[in-house]
Short mmCIF file of C-alpha atoms in Angstrom, two decimals:
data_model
loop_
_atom_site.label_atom_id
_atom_site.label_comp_id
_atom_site.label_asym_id
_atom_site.label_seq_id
_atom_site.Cartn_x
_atom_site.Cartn_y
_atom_site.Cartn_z
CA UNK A 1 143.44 70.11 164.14
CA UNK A 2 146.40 70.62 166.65
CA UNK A 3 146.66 74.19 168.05
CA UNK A 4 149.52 75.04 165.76
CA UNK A 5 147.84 74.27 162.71
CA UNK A 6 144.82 75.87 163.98
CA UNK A 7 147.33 79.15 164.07
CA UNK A 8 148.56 78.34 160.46
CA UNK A 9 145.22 78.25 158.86
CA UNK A 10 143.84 81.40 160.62
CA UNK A 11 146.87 83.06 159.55
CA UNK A 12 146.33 82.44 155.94
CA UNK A 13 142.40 82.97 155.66
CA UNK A 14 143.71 86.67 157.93
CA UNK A 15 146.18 87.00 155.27
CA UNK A 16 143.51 86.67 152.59
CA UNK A 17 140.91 88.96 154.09
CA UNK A 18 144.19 91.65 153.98
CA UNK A 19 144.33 91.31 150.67
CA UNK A 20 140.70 91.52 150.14
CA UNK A 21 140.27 95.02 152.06
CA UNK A 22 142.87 96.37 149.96
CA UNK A 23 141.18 95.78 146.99
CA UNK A 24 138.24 96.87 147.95
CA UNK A 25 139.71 100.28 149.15
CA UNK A 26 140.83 100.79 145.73
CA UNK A 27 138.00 100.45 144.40
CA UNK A 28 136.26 102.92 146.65
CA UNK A 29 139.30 104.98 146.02
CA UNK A 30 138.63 105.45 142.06
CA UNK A 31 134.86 105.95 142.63
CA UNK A 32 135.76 108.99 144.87
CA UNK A 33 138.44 109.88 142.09
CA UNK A 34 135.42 109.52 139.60
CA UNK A 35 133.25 111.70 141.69
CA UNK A 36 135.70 114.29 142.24
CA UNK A 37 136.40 114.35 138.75
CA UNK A 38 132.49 114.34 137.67
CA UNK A 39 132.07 117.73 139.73
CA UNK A 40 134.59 119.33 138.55
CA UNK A 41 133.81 118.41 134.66
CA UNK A 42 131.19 119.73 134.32
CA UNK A 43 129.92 123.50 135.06
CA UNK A 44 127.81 124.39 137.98
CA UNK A 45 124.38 125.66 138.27
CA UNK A 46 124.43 129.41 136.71
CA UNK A 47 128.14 128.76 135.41
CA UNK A 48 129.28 128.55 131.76
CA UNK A 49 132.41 127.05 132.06
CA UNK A 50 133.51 124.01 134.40
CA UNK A 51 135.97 124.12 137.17
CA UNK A 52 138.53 121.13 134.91
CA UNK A 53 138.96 121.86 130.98
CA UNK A 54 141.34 119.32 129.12
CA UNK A 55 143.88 121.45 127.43
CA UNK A 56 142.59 123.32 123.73
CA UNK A 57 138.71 124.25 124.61
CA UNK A 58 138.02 127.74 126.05
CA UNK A 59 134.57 128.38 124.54
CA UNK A 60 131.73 128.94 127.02
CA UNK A 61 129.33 126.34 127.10
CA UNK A 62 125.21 126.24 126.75
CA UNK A 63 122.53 125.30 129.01
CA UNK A 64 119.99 122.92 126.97
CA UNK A 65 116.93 121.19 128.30
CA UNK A 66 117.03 117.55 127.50
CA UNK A 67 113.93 117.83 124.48
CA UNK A 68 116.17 120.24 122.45
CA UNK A 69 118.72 117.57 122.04
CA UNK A 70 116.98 114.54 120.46
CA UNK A 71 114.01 112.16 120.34
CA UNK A 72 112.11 111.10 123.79
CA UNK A 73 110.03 108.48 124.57
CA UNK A 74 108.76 105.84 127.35
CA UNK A 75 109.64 102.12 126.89
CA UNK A 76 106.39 99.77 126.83
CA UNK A 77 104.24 100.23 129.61
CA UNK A 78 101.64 97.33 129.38
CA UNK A 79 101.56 93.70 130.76
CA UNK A 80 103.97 92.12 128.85
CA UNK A 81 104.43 88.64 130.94
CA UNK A 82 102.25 86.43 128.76
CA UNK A 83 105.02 87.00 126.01
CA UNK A 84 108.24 85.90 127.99
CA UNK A 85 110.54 83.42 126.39
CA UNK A 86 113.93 82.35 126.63
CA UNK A 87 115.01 83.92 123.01
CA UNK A 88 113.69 86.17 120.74
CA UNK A 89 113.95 90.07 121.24
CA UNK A 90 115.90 91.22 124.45
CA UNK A 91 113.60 93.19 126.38
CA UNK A 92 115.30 95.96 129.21
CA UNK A 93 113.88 96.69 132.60
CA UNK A 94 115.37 99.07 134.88
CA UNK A 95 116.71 96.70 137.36
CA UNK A 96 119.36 96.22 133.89
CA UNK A 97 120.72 99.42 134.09
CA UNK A 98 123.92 100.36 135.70
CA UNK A 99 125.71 102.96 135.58
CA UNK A 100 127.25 103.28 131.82
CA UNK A 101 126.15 99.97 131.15
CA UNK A 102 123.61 96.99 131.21
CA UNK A 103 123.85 93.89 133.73
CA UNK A 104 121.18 91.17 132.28
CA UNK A 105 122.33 88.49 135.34
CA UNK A 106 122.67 85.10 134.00
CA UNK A 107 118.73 84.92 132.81
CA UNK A 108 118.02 88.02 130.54
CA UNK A 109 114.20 87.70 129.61
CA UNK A 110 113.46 87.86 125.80
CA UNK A 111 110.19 88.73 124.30
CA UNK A 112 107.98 87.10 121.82
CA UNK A 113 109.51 87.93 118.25
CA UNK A 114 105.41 88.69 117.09
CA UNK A 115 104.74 90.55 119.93
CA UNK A 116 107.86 93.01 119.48
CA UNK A 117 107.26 93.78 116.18
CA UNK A 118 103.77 95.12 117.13
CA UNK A 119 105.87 97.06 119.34
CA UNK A 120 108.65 97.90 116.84
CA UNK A 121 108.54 101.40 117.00
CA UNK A 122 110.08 101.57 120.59
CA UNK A 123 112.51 99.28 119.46
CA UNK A 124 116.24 100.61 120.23
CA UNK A 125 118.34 102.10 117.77
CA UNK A 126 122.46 102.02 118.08
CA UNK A 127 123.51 104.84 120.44
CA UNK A 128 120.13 105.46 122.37
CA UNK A 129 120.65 106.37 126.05
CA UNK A 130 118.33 104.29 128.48
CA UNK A 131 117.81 106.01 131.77
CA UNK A 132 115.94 104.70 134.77
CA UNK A 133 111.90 105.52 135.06
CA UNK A 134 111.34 103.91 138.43
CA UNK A 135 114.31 102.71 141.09
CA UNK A 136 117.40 103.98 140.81
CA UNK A 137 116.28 107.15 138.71
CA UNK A 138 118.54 108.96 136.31
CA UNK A 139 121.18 106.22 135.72
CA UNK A 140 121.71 105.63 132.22
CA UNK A 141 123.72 103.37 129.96
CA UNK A 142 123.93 103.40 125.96
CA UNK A 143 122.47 100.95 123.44
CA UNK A 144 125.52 99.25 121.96
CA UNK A 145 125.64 96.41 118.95
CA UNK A 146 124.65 93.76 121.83
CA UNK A 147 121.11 95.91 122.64
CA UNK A 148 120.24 96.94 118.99
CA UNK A 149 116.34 95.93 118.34
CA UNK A 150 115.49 95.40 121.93
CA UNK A 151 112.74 97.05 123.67
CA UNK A 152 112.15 98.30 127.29
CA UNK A 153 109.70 98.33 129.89
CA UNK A 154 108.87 101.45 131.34
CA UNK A 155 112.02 103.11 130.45
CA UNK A 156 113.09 106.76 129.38
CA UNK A 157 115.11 106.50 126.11
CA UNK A 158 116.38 109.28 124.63
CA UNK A 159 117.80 109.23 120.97
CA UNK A 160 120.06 112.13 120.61
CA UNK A 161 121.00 114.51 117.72
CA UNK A 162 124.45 113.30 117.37
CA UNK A 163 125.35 116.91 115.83
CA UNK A 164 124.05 118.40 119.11
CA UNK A 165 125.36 115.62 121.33
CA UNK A 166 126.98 112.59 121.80
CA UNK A 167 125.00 109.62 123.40
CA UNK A 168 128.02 109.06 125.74
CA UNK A 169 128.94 112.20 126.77
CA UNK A 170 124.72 112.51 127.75
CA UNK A 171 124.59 109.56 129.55
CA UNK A 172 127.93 110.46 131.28
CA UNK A 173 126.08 113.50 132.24
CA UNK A 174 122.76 111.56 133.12
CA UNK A 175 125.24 109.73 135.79
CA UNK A 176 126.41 112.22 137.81
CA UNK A 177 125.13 113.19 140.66
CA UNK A 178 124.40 116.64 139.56
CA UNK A 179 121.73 115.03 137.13
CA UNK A 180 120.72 112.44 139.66
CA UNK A 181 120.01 114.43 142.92
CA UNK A 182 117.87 116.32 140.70
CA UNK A 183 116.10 113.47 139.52
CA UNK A 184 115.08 112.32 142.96
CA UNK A 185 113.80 115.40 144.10
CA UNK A 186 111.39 116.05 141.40
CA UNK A 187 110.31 112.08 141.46
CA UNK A 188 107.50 111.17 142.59
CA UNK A 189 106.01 107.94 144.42
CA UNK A 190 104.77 105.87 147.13
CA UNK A 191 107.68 103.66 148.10
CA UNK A 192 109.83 103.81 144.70
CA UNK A 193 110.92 106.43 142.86
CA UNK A 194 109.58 107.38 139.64
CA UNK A 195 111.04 109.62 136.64
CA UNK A 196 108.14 110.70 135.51
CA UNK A 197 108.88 111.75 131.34
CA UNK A 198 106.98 115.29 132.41
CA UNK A 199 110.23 116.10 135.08
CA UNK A 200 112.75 114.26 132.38
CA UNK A 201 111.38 117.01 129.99
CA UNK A 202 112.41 120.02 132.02
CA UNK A 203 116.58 118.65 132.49
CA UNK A 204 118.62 120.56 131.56
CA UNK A 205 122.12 119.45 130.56
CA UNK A 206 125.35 121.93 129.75
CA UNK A 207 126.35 121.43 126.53
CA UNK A 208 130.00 121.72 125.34
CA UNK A 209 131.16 121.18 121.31
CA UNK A 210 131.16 117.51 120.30
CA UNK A 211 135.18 117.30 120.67
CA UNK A 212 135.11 118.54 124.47
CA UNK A 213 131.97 115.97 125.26
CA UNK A 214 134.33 112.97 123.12
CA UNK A 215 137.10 113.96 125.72
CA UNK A 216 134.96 114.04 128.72
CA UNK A 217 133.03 110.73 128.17
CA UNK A 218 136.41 108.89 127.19
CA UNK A 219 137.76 110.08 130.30
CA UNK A 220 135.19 108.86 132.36
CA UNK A 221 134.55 105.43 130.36
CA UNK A 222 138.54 104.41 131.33
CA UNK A 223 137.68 105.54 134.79
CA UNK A 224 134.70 102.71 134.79
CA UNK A 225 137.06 100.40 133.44
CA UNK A 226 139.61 100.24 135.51
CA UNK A 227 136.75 99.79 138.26
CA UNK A 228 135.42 97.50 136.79
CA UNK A 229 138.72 95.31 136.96
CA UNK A 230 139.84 95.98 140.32
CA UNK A 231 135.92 94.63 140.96
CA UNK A 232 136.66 91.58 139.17
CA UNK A 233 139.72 91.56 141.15
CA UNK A 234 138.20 91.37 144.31
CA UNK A 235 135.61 89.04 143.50
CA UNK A 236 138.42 86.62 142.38
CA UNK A 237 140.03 87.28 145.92
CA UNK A 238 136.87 86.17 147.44
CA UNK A 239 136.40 83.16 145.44
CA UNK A 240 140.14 82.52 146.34
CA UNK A 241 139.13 82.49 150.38
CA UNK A 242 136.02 80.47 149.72
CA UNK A 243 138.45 77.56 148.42
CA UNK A 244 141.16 78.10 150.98
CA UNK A 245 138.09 77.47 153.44
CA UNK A 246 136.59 74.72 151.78
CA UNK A 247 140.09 73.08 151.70
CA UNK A 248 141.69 73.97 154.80
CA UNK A 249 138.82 73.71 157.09
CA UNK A 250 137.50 70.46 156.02
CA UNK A 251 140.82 68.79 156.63
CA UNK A 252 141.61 68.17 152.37
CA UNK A 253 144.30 70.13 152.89
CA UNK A 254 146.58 70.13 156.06
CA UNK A 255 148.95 72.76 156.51
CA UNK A 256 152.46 72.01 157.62
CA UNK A 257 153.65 72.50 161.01
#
């Protein structure tokens, strides 16, 4: 187009790509607000009370390894591929898991309904925290209504004694990088990273009473929200500038001048 229009549409798609950055600093923003707020939460190595309390809760808190607070056990850890389908019992890898949640992509792979209930007995339960064996070790997410009955492969799950802990407040824990840097330097192997259940058997996780750990998780779960938007946010700015090209650089729409 003319020189002038050429102006106009590079002015827009710069405009655009503004507005993009800024989103995307916000976003970085809350995850170093997160972080901030995850060291300070919880209590450091050899202390019994964390650096942040929310107001009412003064009592000290306990050091617990991991096997003192529920049920543990490895997701299947055979050859499984023969019993793929396209419905039938959701099965988890640990690609899924995110942190404080599950991304399937748009082709979750389901398991043979026969097959799984061989396997029922590492079948997920409401409220079970799911934690990465080999990849990104440590990171965790909770079973909700969506996950009931599925089954992974080669994950930690950990079924907690909910008069102990909470399963949110433990996989809020499992998340930070407190839990996490400790993860990867007791993993072991030869190009990824693997959780072995031996190491998972010797965390140890401070323990608060079950109103401080509702407070705490809460806390952080709003945090992940509002991430979670401003992400959505940008990637509906970016889908924005992929039309604005597609229109204004293929002539469908001219700009006036």
């Amino acid at each position: 187009p003319p020189l002038p229009e050429q102006e106009k549409i590079v002015g827009i798609l710069s405009a655009q790509d503004k507005v993009i950055e800024l989103q995307a600093k916000k976003i970085e923003q809350l995850k170093l607000l997160k972080k901030g707020y995850l060291q300070r939460l919880f209590p450091k190595k050899g202390c019994n009370y964390p650096e942040l309390r929310f107001k009412g809760f003064t009592d000290a808190w306990e050091h617990r390894k991991v096997t003192e607070l529920g049920e543990i056990f490895i997701g299947l850890v055979t050859s499984m591929t023969e019993h793929y389908t396209y419905e039938g019992v959701l099965l988890i890898r640990n690609s899924d898991i995110k942190d404080g949640r599950f991304e399937f992509g748009d082709n979750p792979i389901y398991l043979e309904e026969s097959f799984a209930q061989a396997n029922s007995s590492r079948m997920h339960q409401l409220g079970d925290v799911i934690t990465v064996h080999t990849g990104d070790v440590g990171t965790s997410a909770v079973i909700s209504e969506n996950q009931v009955n599925s089954i992974g492969f080669a994950t930690i799950v950990t079924r907690p004694n909910t008069k102990i802990i909470t399963s949110d407040y433990l996989c809020t824990y499992l998340n930070t990088d407190q839990h996490k840097k400790w993860a990867i330097g007791v993993s072991t192997g030869d190009g990824r990273t693997n959780y072995n259940l031996g190491d998972y058997y010797k965390c140890v996780v401070p323990v608060s009473i079950i109103e401080e750990q509702k407070k705490i998780s809460e806390f952080i779960s709003d945090l992940n929200n509002l991430i979670t938007l401003y992400k959505r946010k940008l990637d509906e700015e970016k889908q924005k500038k992929k039309a604005l090209m597609q229109l204004l650089l293929t002539g469908i729409v001219r700009v006036d001048i």
